[in-house]
């Protein structure tokens, strides 16, 4: 579960996020959509713990987002600059998991579950760049 409570983030004196509150329950899939400049990138940054809030609180599975060890074991961040196009889907999944400090045996278990859930079975040996656009989006 992800919970934001009264989150405010400022840049200089300008409010980028103003009193944002919401909860994403376990198993729930949520898309956050907005135009350029609407605060989606800063929102993602504070949820990921890569950017600090001025006020309010963010928890993931009950842990404060600043509790890096516990939060990273429950989430997966995919940096834009991670070069995965020349990797197989299986290797990319593993590399992302290890980059987020997830143990190898947990990665293997999640891989089987997620590849089935995302309809990516049979594609684990394909290079990421060879995947169809819809498969890359699901990944």
JSON list of N, CA, C and O in Angstrom, two decimals, residues 51-82:
[
{"chain": "A", "resi": 51, "resn": "UNK", "atom": "N", "xyz": [13.33, 12.45, -3.91]},
{"chain": "A", "resi": 51, "resn": "UNK", "atom": "CA", "xyz": [13.14, 13.88, -3.67]},
{"chain": "A", "resi": 51, "resn": "UNK", "atom": "C", "xyz": [12.41, 14.05, -2.34]},
{"chain": "A", "resi": 51, "resn": "UNK", "atom": "O", "xyz": [11.54, 13.25, -2.00]},
{"chain": "A", "resi": 52, "resn": "UNK", "atom": "N", "xyz": [12.75, 15.05, -1.60]},
{"chain": "A", "resi": 52, "resn": "UNK", "atom": "CA", "xyz": [12.17, 15.28, -0.27]},
{"chain": "A", "resi": 52, "resn": "UNK", "atom": "C", "xyz": [10.94, 16.18, -0.34]},
{"chain": "A", "resi": 52, "resn": "UNK", "atom": "O", "xyz": [10.84, 17.02, -1.22]},
{"chain": "A", "resi": 53, "resn": "UNK", "atom": "N", "xyz": [10.03, 15.97, 0.59]},
{"chain": "A", "resi": 53, "resn": "UNK", "atom": "CA", "xyz": [8.84, 16.82, 0.69]},
{"chain": "A", "resi": 53, "resn": "UNK", "atom": "C", "xyz": [9.10, 17.90, 1.74]},
{"chain": "A", "resi": 53, "resn": "UNK", "atom": "O", "xyz": [9.93, 17.73, 2.63]},
{"chain": "A", "resi": 54, "resn": "UNK", "atom": "N", "xyz": [8.37, 19.00, 1.64]},
{"chain": "A", "resi": 54, "resn": "UNK", "atom": "CA", "xyz": [8.47, 20.06, 2.64]},
{"chain": "A", "resi": 54, "resn": "UNK", "atom": "C", "xyz": [7.58, 19.76, 3.84]},
{"chain": "A", "resi": 54, "resn": "UNK", "atom": "O", "xyz": [7.89, 20.11, 4.97]},
{"chain": "A", "resi": 55, "resn": "UNK", "atom": "N", "xyz": [6.45, 19.12, 3.57]},
{"chain": "A", "resi": 55, "resn": "UNK", "atom": "CA", "xyz": [5.56, 18.73, 4.66]},
{"chain": "A", "resi": 55, "resn": "UNK", "atom": "C", "xyz": [4.69, 17.56, 4.20]},
{"chain": "A", "resi": 55, "resn": "UNK", "atom": "O", "xyz": [4.57, 17.28, 3.01]},
{"chain": "A", "resi": 56, "resn": "UNK", "atom": "N", "xyz": [4.12, 16.88, 5.17]},
{"chain": "A", "resi": 56, "resn": "UNK", "atom": "CA", "xyz": [3.31, 15.71, 4.89]},
{"chain": "A", "resi": 56, "resn": "UNK", "atom": "C", "xyz": [4.10, 14.43, 5.06]},
{"chain": "A", "resi": 56, "resn": "UNK", "atom": "O", "xyz": [5.28, 14.46, 5.46]},
{"chain": "A", "resi": 57, "resn": "UNK", "atom": "N", "xyz": [3.46, 13.31, 4.77]},
{"chain": "A", "resi": 57, "resn": "UNK", "atom": "CA", "xyz": [4.15, 12.02, 4.93]},
{"chain": "A", "resi": 57, "resn": "UNK", "atom": "C", "xyz": [3.79, 11.07, 3.79]},
{"chain": "A", "resi": 57, "resn": "UNK", "atom": "O", "xyz": [2.71, 11.15, 3.22]},
{"chain": "A", "resi": 58, "resn": "UNK", "atom": "N", "xyz": [4.74, 10.18, 3.50]},
{"chain": "A", "resi": 58, "resn": "UNK", "atom": "CA", "xyz": [4.56, 9.15, 2.47]},
{"chain": "A", "resi": 58, "resn": "UNK", "atom": "C", "xyz": [5.02, 7.83, 3.07]},
{"chain": "A", "resi": 58, "resn": "UNK", "atom": "O", "xyz": [6.14, 7.73, 3.59]},
{"chain": "A", "resi": 59, "resn": "UNK", "atom": "N", "xyz": [4.16, 6.82, 3.00]},
{"chain": "A", "resi": 59, "resn": "UNK", "atom": "CA", "xyz": [4.54, 5.49, 3.47]},
{"chain": "A", "resi": 59, "resn": "UNK", "atom": "C", "xyz": [4.26, 4.47, 2.37]},
{"chain": "A", "resi": 59, "resn": "UNK", "atom": "O", "xyz": [3.34, 4.61, 1.59]},
{"chain": "A", "resi": 60, "resn": "UNK", "atom": "N", "xyz": [5.11, 3.45, 2.34]},
{"chain": "A", "resi": 60, "resn": "UNK", "atom": "CA", "xyz": [4.91, 2.30, 1.46]},
{"chain": "A", "resi": 60, "resn": "UNK", "atom": "C", "xyz": [4.91, 1.08, 2.36]},
{"chain": "A", "resi": 60, "resn": "UNK", "atom": "O", "xyz": [5.88, 0.83, 3.08]},
{"chain": "A", "resi": 61, "resn": "UNK", "atom": "N", "xyz": [3.81, 0.36, 2.34]},
{"chain": "A", "resi": 61, "resn": "UNK", "atom": "CA", "xyz": [3.61, -0.81, 3.23]},
{"chain": "A", "resi": 61, "resn": "UNK", "atom": "C", "xyz": [3.89, -0.46, 4.69]},
{"chain": "A", "resi": 61, "resn": "UNK", "atom": "O", "xyz": [4.46, -1.24, 5.44]},
{"chain": "A", "resi": 62, "resn": "UNK", "atom": "N", "xyz": [3.53, 0.76, 5.09]},
{"chain": "A", "resi": 62, "resn": "UNK", "atom": "CA", "xyz": [3.68, 1.20, 6.47]},
{"chain": "A", "resi": 62, "resn": "UNK", "atom": "C", "xyz": [5.04, 1.77, 6.81]},
{"chain": "A", "resi": 62, "resn": "UNK", "atom": "O", "xyz": [5.24, 2.29, 7.91]},
{"chain": "A", "resi": 63, "resn": "UNK", "atom": "N", "xyz": [5.99, 1.69, 5.89]},
{"chain": "A", "resi": 63, "resn": "UNK", "atom": "CA", "xyz": [7.33, 2.22, 6.13]},
{"chain": "A", "resi": 63, "resn": "UNK", "atom": "C", "xyz": [7.44, 3.62, 5.53]},
{"chain": "A", "resi": 63, "resn": "UNK", "atom": "O", "xyz": [7.02, 3.85, 4.40]},
{"chain": "A", "resi": 64, "resn": "UNK", "atom": "N", "xyz": [8.05, 4.54, 6.28]},
{"chain": "A", "resi": 64, "resn": "UNK", "atom": "CA", "xyz": [8.29, 5.88, 5.76]},
{"chain": "A", "resi": 64, "resn": "UNK", "atom": "C", "xyz": [9.16, 5.76, 4.51]},
{"chain": "A", "resi": 64, "resn": "UNK", "atom": "O", "xyz": [10.09, 4.97, 4.45]},
{"chain": "A", "resi": 65, "resn": "UNK", "atom": "N", "xyz": [8.84, 6.54, 3.47]},
{"chain": "A", "resi": 65, "resn": "UNK", "atom": "CA", "xyz": [9.54, 6.45, 2.20]},
{"chain": "A", "resi": 65, "resn": "UNK", "atom": "C", "xyz": [11.04, 6.71, 2.35]},
{"chain": "A", "resi": 65, "resn": "UNK", "atom": "O", "xyz": [11.84, 6.26, 1.53]},
{"chain": "A", "resi": 66, "resn": "UNK", "atom": "N", "xyz": [11.45, 7.38, 3.41]},
{"chain": "A", "resi": 66, "resn": "UNK", "atom": "CA", "xyz": [12.87, 7.63, 3.64]},
{"chain": "A", "resi": 66, "resn": "UNK", "atom": "C", "xyz": [13.60, 6.45, 4.27]},
{"chain": "A", "resi": 66, "resn": "UNK", "atom": "O", "xyz": [14.81, 6.47, 4.42]},
{"chain": "A", "resi": 67, "resn": "UNK", "atom": "N", "xyz": [12.86, 5.39, 4.63]},
{"chain": "A", "resi": 67, "resn": "UNK", "atom": "CA", "xyz": [13.45, 4.15, 5.15]},
{"chain": "A", "resi": 67, "resn": "UNK", "atom": "C", "xyz": [13.86, 3.32, 3.93]},
{"chain": "A", "resi": 67, "resn": "UNK", "atom": "O", "xyz": [13.20, 2.37, 3.53]},
{"chain": "A", "resi": 68, "resn": "UNK", "atom": "N", "xyz": [14.96, 3.73, 3.30]},
{"chain": "A", "resi": 68, "resn": "UNK", "atom": "CA", "xyz": [15.37, 3.22, 2.00]},
{"chain": "A", "resi": 68, "resn": "UNK", "atom": "C", "xyz": [15.41, 1.70, 1.92]},
{"chain": "A", "resi": 68, "resn": "UNK", "atom": "O", "xyz": [14.89, 1.11, 0.97]},
{"chain": "A", "resi": 69, "resn": "UNK", "atom": "N", "xyz": [16.00, 1.04, 2.88]},
{"chain": "A", "resi": 69, "resn": "UNK", "atom": "CA", "xyz": [16.16, -0.42, 2.82]},
{"chain": "A", "resi": 69, "resn": "UNK", "atom": "C", "xyz": [14.79, -1.11, 2.73]},
{"chain": "A", "resi": 69, "resn": "UNK", "atom": "O", "xyz": [14.59, -1.96, 1.87]},
{"chain": "A", "resi": 70, "resn": "UNK", "atom": "N", "xyz": [13.86, -0.75, 3.59]},
{"chain": "A", "resi": 70, "resn": "UNK", "atom": "CA", "xyz": [12.55, -1.40, 3.59]},
{"chain": "A", "resi": 70, "resn": "UNK", "atom": "C", "xyz": [11.71, -1.01, 2.39]},
{"chain": "A", "resi": 70, "resn": "UNK", "atom": "O", "xyz": [10.99, -1.82, 1.83]},
{"chain": "A", "resi": 71, "resn": "UNK", "atom": "N", "xyz": [11.81, 0.23, 1.96]},
{"chain": "A", "resi": 71, "resn": "UNK", "atom": "CA", "xyz": [11.02, 0.67, 0.81]},
{"chain": "A", "resi": 71, "resn": "UNK", "atom": "C", "xyz": [11.52, 0.03, -0.47]},
{"chain": "A", "resi": 71, "resn": "UNK", "atom": "O", "xyz": [10.75, -0.48, -1.28]},
{"chain": "A", "resi": 72, "resn": "UNK", "atom": "N", "xyz": [12.84, 0.02, -0.69]},
{"chain": "A", "resi": 72, "resn": "UNK", "atom": "CA", "xyz": [13.37, -0.56, -1.92]},
{"chain": "A", "resi": 72, "resn": "UNK", "atom": "C", "xyz": [13.13, -2.06, -2.01]},
{"chain": "A", "resi": 72, "resn": "UNK", "atom": "O", "xyz": [13.06, -2.61, -3.10]},
{"chain": "A", "resi": 73, "resn": "UNK", "atom": "N", "xyz": [12.97, -2.73, -0.88]},
{"chain": "A", "resi": 73, "resn": "UNK", "atom": "CA", "xyz": [12.68, -4.17, -0.94]},
{"chain": "A", "resi": 73, "resn": "UNK", "atom": "C", "xyz": [11.22, -4.41, -1.35]},
{"chain": "A", "resi": 73, "resn": "UNK", "atom": "O", "xyz": [10.84, -5.53, -1.64]},
{"chain": "A", "resi": 74, "resn": "UNK", "atom": "N", "xyz": [10.41, -3.36, -1.40]},
{"chain": "A", "resi": 74, "resn": "UNK", "atom": "CA", "xyz": [8.99, -3.50, -1.74]},
{"chain": "A", "resi": 74, "resn": "UNK", "atom": "C", "xyz": [8.62, -2.79, -3.04]},
{"chain": "A", "resi": 74, "resn": "UNK", "atom": "O", "xyz": [7.50, -2.84, -3.48]},
{"chain": "A", "resi": 75, "resn": "UNK", "atom": "N", "xyz": [9.55, -2.09, -3.64]},
{"chain": "A", "resi": 75, "resn": "UNK", "atom": "CA", "xyz": [9.28, -1.33, -4.85]},
{"chain": "A", "resi": 75, "resn": "UNK", "atom": "C", "xyz": [10.35, -1.60, -5.88]},
{"chain": "A", "resi": 75, "resn": "UNK", "atom": "O", "xyz": [11.37, -2.23, -5.59]},
{"chain": "A", "resi": 76, "resn": "UNK", "atom": "N", "xyz": [10.14, -1.12, -7.07]},
{"chain": "A", "resi": 76, "resn": "UNK", "atom": "CA", "xyz": [11.14, -1.24, -8.11]},
{"chain": "A", "resi": 76, "resn": "UNK", "atom": "C", "xyz": [11.19, 0.06, -8.88]},
{"chain": "A", "resi": 76, "resn": "UNK", "atom": "O", "xyz": [10.17, 0.50, -9.44]},
{"chain": "A", "resi": 77, "resn": "UNK", "atom": "N", "xyz": [12.32, 0.68, -8.90]},
{"chain": "A", "resi": 77, "resn": "UNK", "atom": "CA", "xyz": [12.51, 1.92, -9.65]},
{"chain": "A", "resi": 77, "resn": "UNK", "atom": "C", "xyz": [13.30, 1.59, -10.91]},
{"chain": "A", "resi": 77, "resn": "UNK", "atom": "O", "xyz": [14.30, 0.90, -10.85]},
{"chain": "A", "resi": 78, "resn": "UNK", "atom": "N", "xyz": [12.84, 2.10, -12.04]},
{"chain": "A", "resi": 78, "resn": "UNK", "atom": "CA", "xyz": [13.54, 1.87, -13.30]},
{"chain": "A", "resi": 78, "resn": "UNK", "atom": "C", "xyz": [14.07, 3.21, -13.79]},
{"chain": "A", "resi": 78, "resn": "UNK", "atom": "O", "xyz": [13.30, 4.02, -14.32]},
{"chain": "A", "resi": 79, "resn": "UNK", "atom": "N", "xyz": [15.35, 3.47, -13.58]},
{"chain": "A", "resi": 79, "resn": "UNK", "atom": "CA", "xyz": [15.91, 4.74, -14.02]},
{"chain": "A", "resi": 79, "resn": "UNK", "atom": "C", "xyz": [15.85, 4.86, -15.54]},
{"chain": "A", "resi": 79, "resn": "UNK", "atom": "O", "xyz": [16.04, 3.89, -16.25]},
{"chain": "A", "resi": 80, "resn": "UNK", "atom": "N", "xyz": [15.61, 6.07, -16.02]},
{"chain": "A", "resi": 80, "resn": "UNK", "atom": "CA", "xyz": [15.54, 6.29, -17.47]},
{"chain": "A", "resi": 80, "resn": "UNK", "atom": "C", "xyz": [16.83, 5.90, -18.17]},
{"chain": "A", "resi": 80, "resn": "UNK", "atom": "O", "xyz": [16.81, 5.45, -19.29]},
{"chain": "A", "resi": 81, "resn": "UNK", "atom": "N", "xyz": [17.95, 6.12, -17.51]},
{"chain": "A", "resi": 81, "resn": "UNK", "atom": "CA", "xyz": [19.23, 5.92, -18.17]},
{"chain": "A", "resi": 81, "resn": "UNK", "atom": "C", "xyz": [19.74, 4.48, -18.08]},
{"chain": "A", "resi": 81, "resn": "UNK", "atom": "O", "xyz": [20.83, 4.19, -18.55]},
{"chain": "A", "resi": 82, "resn": "UNK", "atom": "N", "xyz": [18.96, 3.58, -17.51]},
{"chain": "A", "resi": 82, "resn": "UNK", "atom": "CA", "xyz": [19.37, 2.19, -17.44]},
{"chain": "A", "resi": 82, "resn": "UNK", "atom": "C", "xyz": [19.30, 1.60, -18.85]},
{"chain": "A", "resi": 82, "resn": "UNK", "atom": "O", "xyz": [18.24, 1.56, -19.46]}
]
